[in-house]
Amino acid sequence: MAHVLLFHSVIGLRPAVLTAAERLRAAGHTVLTPDLFDGVVVDTVDEGFALLNEIGPEVVQQRARQAAAHLPGGGVLAGLSMGASFAQAIAEREPRVGGLLLLHGTAGTPRRMPSGLDAQLHVAERDEYESADAIMAWEMAMARLGTHPEVFTYAGGHLFTDDASADYDAASSELTWERCLRFLAALS
C-alpha cells in the first residue's frame, strides 16, 4: 500500500482533510496529514490567505518540506488547493517521490519533475483559481517532462470534495475519491 503525505488547503487542517485521510487509510494506505498552520483553522479562503501571510509563506513552505523529509522513497505527495501547490513544489525537487496527487489546484506549470512520475490532477470544471488554459499548460508540461499525468474535471466549485464548503458536490467528490484510490492502488 502507498505512503501518502496529504497537505491541507489554505483554510487549515479541517475535518474534510481528516475524513479524506481516513478514507485512504481504510483502503490500507498510510496517510500523514501535517498541520502547516499549527492548529489554526479558519472559515474562508480570504481568512486563510491572511493567516498564511501572518505566519509567513516561507515558514509554511519550510513546514511542508520538513514533513516531506519523512516520506519514504516511493511515497505519494498529495494536497488540497494550497496543499497541492506544496506537494507539486516538493515533487519538483524530490526524485524519490512515487506519485503526485493534486486536488483543487496546482503550483502552476512545473519546470522539472522526476521522469516517469505518475500524477493525477482533480479540479472543478470552472475553478476560480485554475483556468482551463492553466490546466492544459500543466498537463502539457508534465507530459513534456516525462511524467504520466491524468487530469479530471468535475462539477462543483473549487473545494468540491469538502462537504463543509459551499463548493461541495457529492457526486463529484465520490468519483474523485474512487479515482484517487485506484491511482494509489496502482502505485502500490
mmCIF file with all atom_site columns, C-alpha atoms in Angstrom:
data_model
loop_
_atom_site.group_PDB
_atom_site.id
_atom_site.type_symbol
_atom_site.label_atom_id
_atom_site.label_alt_id
_atom_site.label_comp_id
_atom_site.label_asym_id
_atom_site.label_entity_id
_atom_site.label_seq_id
_atom_site.pdbx_PDB_ins_code
_atom_site.Cartn_x
_atom_site.Cartn_y
_atom_site.Cartn_z
_atom_site.occupancy
_atom_site.B_iso_or_equiv
_atom_site.pdbx_formal_charge
_atom_site.auth_seq_id
_atom_site.auth_comp_id
_atom_site.auth_asym_id
_atom_site.auth_atom_id
_atom_site.pdbx_PDB_model_num
ATOM 1   C CA . MET A 1 1   ? 0.000   0.000  0.000   1.00 0.00 ? 1   MET A CA 1
ATOM 2   C CA . ALA A 1 2   ? 1.063   3.587  -0.559  1.00 0.00 ? 2   ALA A CA 1
ATOM 3   C CA . HIS A 1 3   ? 2.559   6.026  1.914   1.00 0.00 ? 3   HIS A CA 1
ATOM 4   C CA . VAL A 1 4   ? 0.792   9.364  1.382   1.00 0.00 ? 4   VAL A CA 1
ATOM 5   C CA . LEU A 1 5   ? 1.625   12.816 2.672   1.00 0.00 ? 5   LEU A CA 1
ATOM 6   C CA . LEU A 1 6   ? -1.572  14.899 2.383   1.00 0.00 ? 6   LEU A CA 1
ATOM 7   C CA . PHE A 1 7   ? -1.263  18.697 2.690   1.00 0.00 ? 7   PHE A CA 1
ATOM 8   C CA . HIS A 1 8   ? -4.335  20.744 3.662   1.00 0.00 ? 8   HIS A CA 1
ATOM 9   C CA . SER A 1 9   ? -5.762  23.821 1.942   1.00 0.00 ? 9   SER A CA 1
ATOM 10  C CA . VAL A 1 10  ? -5.315  27.449 2.988   1.00 0.00 ? 10  VAL A CA 1
ATOM 11  C CA . ILE A 1 11  ? -8.319  27.024 5.296   1.00 0.00 ? 11  ILE A CA 1
ATOM 12  C CA . GLY A 1 12  ? -6.310  24.677 7.532   1.00 0.00 ? 12  GLY A CA 1
ATOM 13  C CA . LEU A 1 13  ? -6.435  21.091 8.717   1.00 0.00 ? 13  LEU A CA 1
ATOM 14  C CA . ARG A 1 14  ? -10.232 20.857 8.613   1.00 0.00 ? 14  ARG A CA 1
ATOM 15  C CA . PRO A 1 15  ? -12.460 17.829 9.186   1.00 0.00 ? 15  PRO A CA 1
ATOM 16  C CA . ALA A 1 16  ? -12.746 17.298 5.406   1.00 0.00 ? 16  ALA A CA 1
ATOM 17  C CA . VAL A 1 17  ? -8.971  16.713 5.218   1.00 0.00 ? 17  VAL A CA 1
ATOM 18  C CA . LEU A 1 18  ? -9.070  14.269 8.113   1.00 0.00 ? 18  LEU A CA 1
ATOM 19  C CA . THR A 1 19  ? -12.058 12.474 6.561   1.00 0.00 ? 19  THR A CA 1
ATOM 20  C CA . ALA A 1 20  ? -10.167 12.157 3.270   1.00 0.00 ? 20  ALA A CA 1
ATOM 21  C CA . ALA A 1 21  ? -7.154  10.755 5.116   1.00 0.00 ? 21  ALA A CA 1
ATOM 22  C CA . GLU A 1 22  ? -9.363  8.230  6.927   1.00 0.00 ? 22  GLU A CA 1
ATOM 23  C CA . ARG A 1 23  ? -10.899 7.157  3.634   1.00 0.00 ? 23  ARG A CA 1
ATOM 24  C CA . LEU A 1 24  ? -7.431  6.465  2.215   1.00 0.00 ? 24  LEU A CA 1
ATOM 25  C CA . ARG A 1 25  ? -6.358  4.680  5.421   1.00 0.00 ? 25  ARG A CA 1
ATOM 26  C CA . ALA A 1 26  ? -9.464  2.471  5.262   1.00 0.00 ? 26  ALA A CA 1
ATOM 27  C CA . ALA A 1 27  ? -8.167  1.260  1.889   1.00 0.00 ? 27  ALA A CA 1
ATOM 28  C CA . GLY A 1 28  ? -4.894  0.259  3.566   1.00 0.00 ? 28  GLY A CA 1
ATOM 29  C CA . HIS A 1 29  ? -2.724  3.280  2.822   1.00 0.00 ? 29  HIS A CA 1
ATOM 30  C CA . THR A 1 30  ? -0.548  5.057  5.368   1.00 0.00 ? 30  THR A CA 1
ATOM 31  C CA . VAL A 1 31  ? -1.521  8.737  5.400   1.00 0.00 ? 31  VAL A CA 1
ATOM 32  C CA . LEU A 1 32  ? 0.115   11.634 7.212   1.00 0.00 ? 32  LEU A CA 1
ATOM 33  C CA . THR A 1 33  ? -1.648  14.995 7.459   1.00 0.00 ? 33  THR A CA 1
ATOM 34  C CA . PRO A 1 34  ? 0.838   17.613 8.665   1.00 0.00 ? 34  PRO A CA 1
ATOM 35  C CA . ASP A 1 35  ? -0.672  20.731 10.187  1.00 0.00 ? 35  ASP A CA 1
ATOM 36  C CA . LEU A 1 36  ? 1.060   23.564 8.363   1.00 0.00 ? 36  LEU A CA 1
ATOM 37  C CA . PHE A 1 37  ? -0.851  26.204 10.362  1.00 0.00 ? 37  PHE A CA 1
ATOM 38  C CA . ASP A 1 38  ? -0.044  24.815 13.826  1.00 0.00 ? 38  ASP A CA 1
ATOM 39  C CA . GLY A 1 39  ? -3.646  24.132 14.843  1.00 0.00 ? 39  GLY A CA 1
ATOM 40  C CA . VAL A 1 40  ? -5.330  27.220 13.408  1.00 0.00 ? 40  VAL A CA 1
ATOM 41  C CA . VAL A 1 41  ? -8.357  26.634 11.175  1.00 0.00 ? 41  VAL A CA 1
ATOM 42  C CA . VAL A 1 42  ? -10.327 29.443 9.524   1.00 0.00 ? 42  VAL A CA 1
ATOM 43  C CA . ASP A 1 43  ? -13.702 29.675 7.807   1.00 0.00 ? 43  ASP A CA 1
ATOM 44  C CA . THR A 1 44  ? -12.908 31.360 4.492   1.00 0.00 ? 44  THR A CA 1
ATOM 45  C CA . VAL A 1 45  ? -10.225 31.419 1.822   1.00 0.00 ? 45  VAL A CA 1
ATOM 46  C CA . ASP A 1 46  ? -9.659  35.140 2.478   1.00 0.00 ? 46  ASP A CA 1
ATOM 47  C CA . GLU A 1 47  ? -9.053  34.423 6.160   1.00 0.00 ? 47  GLU A CA 1
ATOM 48  C CA . GLY A 1 48  ? -6.753  31.592 5.120   1.00 0.00 ? 48  GLY A CA 1
ATOM 49  C CA . PHE A 1 49  ? -4.610  33.825 2.941   1.00 0.00 ? 49  PHE A CA 1
ATOM 50  C CA . ALA A 1 50  ? -4.453  36.401 5.737   1.00 0.00 ? 50  ALA A CA 1
ATOM 51  C CA . LEU A 1 51  ? -3.298  33.638 8.105   1.00 0.00 ? 51  LEU A CA 1
ATOM 52  C CA . LEU A 1 52  ? -0.753  32.398 5.568   1.00 0.00 ? 52  LEU A CA 1
ATOM 53  C CA . ASN A 1 53  ? 0.667   35.925 5.315   1.00 0.00 ? 53  ASN A CA 1
ATOM 54  C CA . GLU A 1 54  ? 0.663   36.298 9.105   1.00 0.00 ? 54  GLU A CA 1
ATOM 55  C CA . ILE A 1 55  ? 2.568   33.035 9.639   1.00 0.00 ? 55  ILE A CA 1
ATOM 56  C CA . GLY A 1 56  ? 4.737   33.717 6.605   1.00 0.00 ? 56  GLY A CA 1
ATOM 57  C CA . PRO A 1 57  ? 4.687   31.734 3.352   1.00 0.00 ? 57  PRO A CA 1
ATOM 58  C CA . GLU A 1 58  ? 8.341   30.771 3.872   1.00 0.00 ? 58  GLU A CA 1
ATOM 59  C CA . VAL A 1 59  ? 7.559   29.304 7.306   1.00 0.00 ? 59  VAL A CA 1
ATOM 60  C CA . VAL A 1 60  ? 4.644   27.284 5.913   1.00 0.00 ? 60  VAL A CA 1
ATOM 61  C CA . GLN A 1 61  ? 6.771   26.073 2.979   1.00 0.00 ? 61  GLN A CA 1
ATOM 62  C CA . GLN A 1 62  ? 9.500   25.026 5.409   1.00 0.00 ? 62  GLN A CA 1
ATOM 63  C CA . ARG A 1 63  ? 6.956   23.064 7.480   1.00 0.00 ? 63  ARG A CA 1
ATOM 64  C CA . ALA A 1 64  ? 5.813   21.282 4.318   1.00 0.00 ? 64  ALA A CA 1
ATOM 65  C CA . ARG A 1 65  ? 9.393   20.416 3.341   1.00 0.00 ? 65  ARG A CA 1
ATOM 66  C CA . GLN A 1 66  ? 10.122  19.142 6.856   1.00 0.00 ? 66  GLN A CA 1
ATOM 67  C CA . ALA A 1 67  ? 7.068   16.887 6.727   1.00 0.00 ? 67  ALA A CA 1
ATOM 68  C CA . ALA A 1 68  ? 8.120   15.566 3.305   1.00 0.00 ? 68  ALA A CA 1
ATOM 69  C CA . ALA A 1 69  ? 11.582  14.694 4.607   1.00 0.00 ? 69  ALA A CA 1
ATOM 70  C CA . HIS A 1 70  ? 9.974   11.767 6.457   1.00 0.00 ? 70  HIS A CA 1
ATOM 71  C CA . LEU A 1 71  ? 8.159   10.379 3.403   1.00 0.00 ? 71  LEU A CA 1
ATOM 72  C CA . PRO A 1 72  ? 9.684   7.035  2.433   1.00 0.00 ? 72  PRO A CA 1
ATOM 73  C CA . GLY A 1 73  ? 11.048  6.538  -1.076  1.00 0.00 ? 73  GLY A CA 1
ATOM 74  C CA . GLY A 1 74  ? 8.219   5.824  -3.486  1.00 0.00 ? 74  GLY A CA 1
ATOM 75  C CA . GLY A 1 75  ? 5.763   7.755  -1.309  1.00 0.00 ? 75  GLY A CA 1
ATOM 76  C CA . VAL A 1 76  ? 2.993   9.910  -2.711  1.00 0.00 ? 76  VAL A CA 1
ATOM 77  C CA . LEU A 1 77  ? 2.772   13.668 -2.274  1.00 0.00 ? 77  LEU A CA 1
ATOM 78  C CA . ALA A 1 78  ? -0.826  14.858 -2.207  1.00 0.00 ? 78  ALA A CA 1
ATOM 79  C CA . GLY A 1 79  ? -2.539  18.130 -1.499  1.00 0.00 ? 79  GLY A CA 1
ATOM 80  C CA . LEU A 1 80  ? -5.770  20.053 -1.498  1.00 0.00 ? 80  LEU A CA 1
ATOM 81  C CA . SER A 1 81  ? -5.715  23.515 -3.122  1.00 0.00 ? 81  SER A CA 1
ATOM 82  C CA . MET A 1 82  ? -2.812  25.374 -1.451  1.00 0.00 ? 82  MET A CA 1
ATOM 83  C CA . GLY A 1 83  ? -1.593  21.976 -0.256  1.00 0.00 ? 83  GLY A CA 1
ATOM 84  C CA . ALA A 1 84  ? -1.447  20.807 -3.869  1.00 0.00 ? 84  ALA A CA 1
ATOM 85  C CA . SER A 1 85  ? 0.962   23.629 -4.623  1.00 0.00 ? 85  SER A CA 1
ATOM 86  C CA . PHE A 1 86  ? 3.251   22.433 -1.808  1.00 0.00 ? 86  PHE A CA 1
ATOM 87  C CA . ALA A 1 87  ? 3.026   18.823 -2.989  1.00 0.00 ? 87  ALA A CA 1
ATOM 88  C CA . GLN A 1 88  ? 3.920   19.807 -6.547  1.00 0.00 ? 88  GLN A CA 1
ATOM 89  C CA . ALA A 1 89  ? 6.752   22.123 -5.480  1.00 0.00 ? 89  ALA A CA 1
ATOM 90  C CA . ILE A 1 90  ? 8.311   19.379 -3.363  1.00 0.00 ? 90  ILE A CA 1
ATOM 91  C CA . ALA A 1 91  ? 7.903   16.785 -6.130  1.00 0.00 ? 91  ALA A CA 1
ATOM 92  C CA . GLU A 1 92  ? 9.809   19.080 -8.484  1.00 0.00 ? 92  GLU A CA 1
ATOM 93  C CA . ARG A 1 93  ? 12.884  18.718 -6.253  1.00 0.00 ? 93  ARG A CA 1
ATOM 94  C CA . GLU A 1 94  ? 12.428  15.197 -4.903  1.00 0.00 ? 94  GLU A CA 1
ATOM 95  C CA . PRO A 1 95  ? 13.414  12.337 -7.247  1.00 0.00 ? 95  PRO A CA 1
ATOM 96  C CA . ARG A 1 96  ? 12.337  9.621  -4.786  1.00 0.00 ? 96  ARG A CA 1
ATOM 97  C CA . VAL A 1 97  ? 8.620   10.537 -4.966  1.00 0.00 ? 97  VAL A CA 1
ATOM 98  C CA . GLY A 1 98  ? 6.474   7.722  -6.311  1.00 0.00 ? 98  GLY A CA 1
ATOM 99  C CA . GLY A 1 99  ? 3.352   9.692  -7.191  1.00 0.00 ? 99  GLY A CA 1
ATOM 100 C CA . LEU A 1 100 ? 1.710   13.099 -7.178  1.00 0.00 ? 100 LEU A CA 1
ATOM 101 C CA . LEU A 1 101 ? -1.967  13.546 -6.329  1.00 0.00 ? 101 LEU A CA 1
ATOM 102 C CA . LEU A 1 102 ? -3.327  17.078 -6.692  1.00 0.00 ? 102 LEU A CA 1
ATOM 103 C CA . LEU A 1 103 ? -6.851  18.115 -5.787  1.00 0.00 ? 103 LEU A CA 1
ATOM 104 C CA . HIS A 1 104 ? -8.263  21.586 -6.368  1.00 0.00 ? 104 HIS A CA 1
ATOM 105 C CA . GLY A 1 105 ? -5.108  23.109 -7.816  1.00 0.00 ? 105 GLY A CA 1
ATOM 106 C CA . THR A 1 106 ? -1.506  23.045 -8.913  1.00 0.00 ? 106 THR A CA 1
ATOM 107 C CA . ALA A 1 107 ? 1.537   25.218 -8.369  1.00 0.00 ? 107 ALA A CA 1
ATOM 108 C CA . GLY A 1 108 ? 1.350   26.385 -11.951 1.00 0.00 ? 108 GLY A CA 1
ATOM 109 C CA . THR A 1 109 ? 3.396   24.991 -14.803 1.00 0.00 ? 109 THR A CA 1
ATOM 110 C CA . PRO A 1 110 ? 6.169   22.756 -13.446 1.00 0.00 ? 110 PRO A CA 1
ATOM 111 C CA . ARG A 1 111 ? 9.771   23.293 -14.546 1.00 0.00 ? 111 ARG A CA 1
ATOM 112 C CA . ARG A 1 112 ? 11.028  19.828 -13.667 1.00 0.00 ? 112 ARG A CA 1
ATOM 113 C CA . MET A 1 113 ? 9.667   16.542 -12.353 1.00 0.00 ? 113 MET A CA 1
ATOM 114 C CA . PRO A 1 114 ? 11.058  13.070 -11.784 1.00 0.00 ? 114 PRO A CA 1
ATOM 115 C CA . SER A 1 115 ? 10.815  11.247 -15.106 1.00 0.00 ? 115 SER A CA 1
ATOM 116 C CA . GLY A 1 116 ? 8.189   8.525  -15.132 1.00 0.00 ? 116 GLY A CA 1
ATOM 117 C CA . LEU A 1 117 ? 6.251   10.047 -12.221 1.00 0.00 ? 117 LEU A CA 1
ATOM 118 C CA . ASP A 1 118 ? 2.552   9.168  -12.168 1.00 0.00 ? 118 ASP A CA 1
ATOM 119 C CA . ALA A 1 119 ? 0.381   12.200 -11.420 1.00 0.00 ? 119 ALA A CA 1
ATOM 120 C CA . GLN A 1 120 ? -3.299  12.996 -11.149 1.00 0.00 ? 120 GLN A CA 1
ATOM 121 C CA . LEU A 1 121 ? -4.986  16.382 -11.065 1.00 0.00 ? 121 LEU A CA 1
ATOM 122 C CA . HIS A 1 122 ? -8.613  16.719 -9.907  1.00 0.00 ? 122 HIS A CA 1
ATOM 123 C CA . VAL A 1 123 ? -10.151 20.178 -10.430 1.00 0.00 ? 123 VAL A CA 1
ATOM 124 C CA . ALA A 1 124 ? -13.521 21.843 -10.875 1.00 0.00 ? 124 ALA A CA 1
ATOM 125 C CA . GLU A 1 125 ? -14.574 22.455 -14.483 1.00 0.00 ? 125 GLU A CA 1
ATOM 126 C CA . ARG A 1 126 ? -14.903 26.161 -13.777 1.00 0.00 ? 126 ARG A CA 1
ATOM 127 C CA . ASP A 1 127 ? -12.410 26.599 -10.988 1.00 0.00 ? 127 ASP A CA 1
ATOM 128 C CA . GLU A 1 128 ? -11.962 30.211 -9.912  1.00 0.00 ? 128 GLU A CA 1
ATOM 129 C CA . TYR A 1 129 ? -8.251  29.619 -9.237  1.00 0.00 ? 129 TYR A CA 1
ATOM 130 C CA . GLU A 1 130 ? -7.316  27.300 -12.149 1.00 0.00 ? 130 GLU A CA 1
ATOM 131 C CA . SER A 1 131 ? -8.275  28.340 -15.675 1.00 0.00 ? 131 SER A CA 1
ATOM 132 C CA . ALA A 1 132 ? -8.777  25.782 -18.439 1.00 0.00 ? 132 ALA A CA 1
ATOM 133 C CA . ASP A 1 133 ? -5.656  27.184 -20.139 1.00 0.00 ? 133 ASP A CA 1
ATOM 134 C CA . ALA A 1 134 ? -3.602  26.799 -16.951 1.00 0.00 ? 134 ALA A CA 1
ATOM 135 C CA . ILE A 1 135 ? -4.762  23.211 -16.543 1.00 0.00 ? 135 ILE A CA 1
ATOM 136 C CA . MET A 1 136 ? -3.887  22.415 -20.157 1.00 0.00 ? 136 MET A CA 1
ATOM 137 C CA . ALA A 1 137 ? -0.462  24.048 -19.736 1.00 0.00 ? 137 ALA A CA 1
ATOM 138 C CA . TRP A 1 138 ? 0.126   21.965 -16.585 1.00 0.00 ? 138 TRP A CA 1
ATOM 139 C CA . GLU A 1 139 ? -0.794  18.731 -18.354 1.00 0.00 ? 139 GLU A CA 1
ATOM 140 C CA . MET A 1 140 ? 1.373   19.502 -21.400 1.00 0.00 ? 140 MET A CA 1
ATOM 141 C CA . ALA A 1 141 ? 4.353   20.494 -19.235 1.00 0.00 ? 141 ALA A CA 1
ATOM 142 C CA . MET A 1 142 ? 4.038   17.353 -17.128 1.00 0.00 ? 142 MET A CA 1
ATOM 143 C CA . ALA A 1 143 ? 3.977   15.167 -20.251 1.00 0.00 ? 143 ALA A CA 1
ATOM 144 C CA . ARG A 1 144 ? 6.938   17.052 -21.730 1.00 0.00 ? 144 ARG A CA 1
ATOM 145 C CA . LEU A 1 145 ? 8.869   16.415 -18.501 1.00 0.00 ? 145 LEU A CA 1
ATOM 146 C CA . GLY A 1 146 ? 8.387   12.663 -18.895 1.00 0.00 ? 146 GLY A CA 1
ATOM 147 C CA . THR A 1 147 ? 5.632   12.139 -16.326 1.00 0.00 ? 147 THR A CA 1
ATOM 148 C CA . HIS A 1 148 ? 2.327   10.362 -16.758 1.00 0.00 ? 148 HIS A CA 1
ATOM 149 C CA . PRO A 1 149 ? -0.331  12.997 -15.981 1.00 0.00 ? 149 PRO A CA 1
ATOM 150 C CA . GLU A 1 150 ? -4.056  12.430 -15.777 1.00 0.00 ? 150 GLU A CA 1
ATOM 151 C CA . VAL A 1 151 ? -6.476  15.347 -15.484 1.00 0.00 ? 151 VAL A CA 1
ATOM 152 C CA . PHE A 1 152 ? -10.042 15.020 -14.278 1.00 0.00 ? 152 PHE A CA 1
ATOM 153 C CA . THR A 1 153 ? -12.560 17.864 -14.129 1.00 0.00 ? 153 THR A CA 1
ATOM 154 C CA . TYR A 1 154 ? -15.745 17.915 -12.080 1.00 0.00 ? 154 TYR A CA 1
ATOM 155 C CA . ALA A 1 155 ? -18.927 19.805 -11.323 1.00 0.00 ? 155 ALA A CA 1
ATOM 156 C CA . GLY A 1 156 ? -18.963 21.952 -8.221  1.00 0.00 ? 156 GLY A CA 1
ATOM 157 C CA . GLY A 1 157 ? -16.788 24.794 -7.078  1.00 0.00 ? 157 GLY A CA 1
ATOM 158 C CA . HIS A 1 158 ? -13.129 24.975 -6.127  1.00 0.00 ? 158 HIS A CA 1
ATOM 159 C CA . LEU A 1 159 ? -13.330 22.785 -2.977  1.00 0.00 ? 159 LEU A CA 1
ATOM 160 C CA . PHE A 1 160 ? -15.887 20.349 -4.397  1.00 0.00 ? 160 PHE A CA 1
ATOM 161 C CA . THR A 1 161 ? -14.715 17.462 -2.161  1.00 0.00 ? 161 THR A CA 1
ATOM 162 C CA . ASP A 1 162 ? -15.151 19.434 1.086   1.00 0.00 ? 162 ASP A CA 1
ATOM 163 C CA . ASP A 1 163 ? -18.638 18.728 2.450   1.00 0.00 ? 163 ASP A CA 1
ATOM 164 C CA . ALA A 1 164 ? -18.464 21.803 4.705   1.00 0.00 ? 164 ALA A CA 1
ATOM 165 C CA . SER A 1 165 ? -17.860 24.100 1.725   1.00 0.00 ? 165 SER A CA 1
ATOM 166 C CA . ALA A 1 166 ? -20.455 25.820 -0.441  1.00 0.00 ? 166 ALA A CA 1
ATOM 167 C CA . ASP A 1 167 ? -18.425 24.395 -3.359  1.00 0.00 ? 167 ASP A CA 1
ATOM 168 C CA . TYR A 1 168 ? -19.235 20.788 -2.396  1.00 0.00 ? 168 TYR A CA 1
ATOM 169 C CA . ASP A 1 169 ? -20.637 18.391 -4.981  1.00 0.00 ? 169 ASP A CA 1
ATOM 170 C CA . ALA A 1 170 ? -21.376 14.928 -3.565  1.00 0.00 ? 170 ALA A CA 1
ATOM 171 C CA . ALA A 1 171 ? -21.225 13.015 -6.868  1.00 0.00 ? 171 ALA A CA 1
ATOM 172 C CA . SER A 1 172 ? -18.004 14.744 -7.934  1.00 0.00 ? 172 SER A CA 1
ATOM 173 C CA . SER A 1 173 ? -16.446 14.110 -4.538  1.00 0.00 ? 173 SER A CA 1
ATOM 174 C CA . GLU A 1 174 ? -17.305 10.414 -4.600  1.00 0.00 ? 174 GLU A CA 1
ATOM 175 C CA . LEU A 1 175 ? -15.908 9.973  -8.116  1.00 0.00 ? 175 LEU A CA 1
ATOM 176 C CA . THR A 1 176 ? -12.744 11.858 -7.159  1.00 0.00 ? 176 THR A CA 1
ATOM 177 C CA . TRP A 1 177 ? -12.012 9.610  -4.186  1.00 0.00 ? 177 TRP A CA 1
ATOM 178 C CA . GLU A 1 178 ? -12.746 6.461  -6.237  1.00 0.00 ? 178 GLU A CA 1
ATOM 179 C CA . ARG A 1 179 ? -10.209 7.619  -8.836  1.00 0.00 ? 179 ARG A CA 1
ATOM 180 C CA . CYS A 1 180 ? -7.680  8.557  -6.145  1.00 0.00 ? 180 CYS A CA 1
ATOM 181 C CA . LEU A 1 181 ? -7.973  5.116  -4.564  1.00 0.00 ? 181 LEU A CA 1
ATOM 182 C CA . ARG A 1 182 ? -7.442  3.406  -7.933  1.00 0.00 ? 182 ARG A CA 1
ATOM 183 C CA . PHE A 1 183 ? -4.417  5.646  -8.529  1.00 0.00 ? 183 PHE A CA 1
ATOM 184 C CA . LEU A 1 184 ? -2.896  4.757  -5.154  1.00 0.00 ? 184 LEU A CA 1
ATOM 185 C CA . ALA A 1 185 ? -3.627  1.053  -5.599  1.00 0.00 ? 185 ALA A CA 1
ATOM 186 C CA . ALA A 1 186 ? -1.852  1.074  -8.957  1.00 0.00 ? 186 ALA A CA 1
ATOM 187 C CA . LEU A 1 187 ? 1.243   2.644  -7.337  1.00 0.00 ? 187 LEU A CA 1
ATOM 188 C CA . SER A 1 188 ? 1.361   0.034  -4.565  1.00 0.00 ? 188 SER A CA 1
#
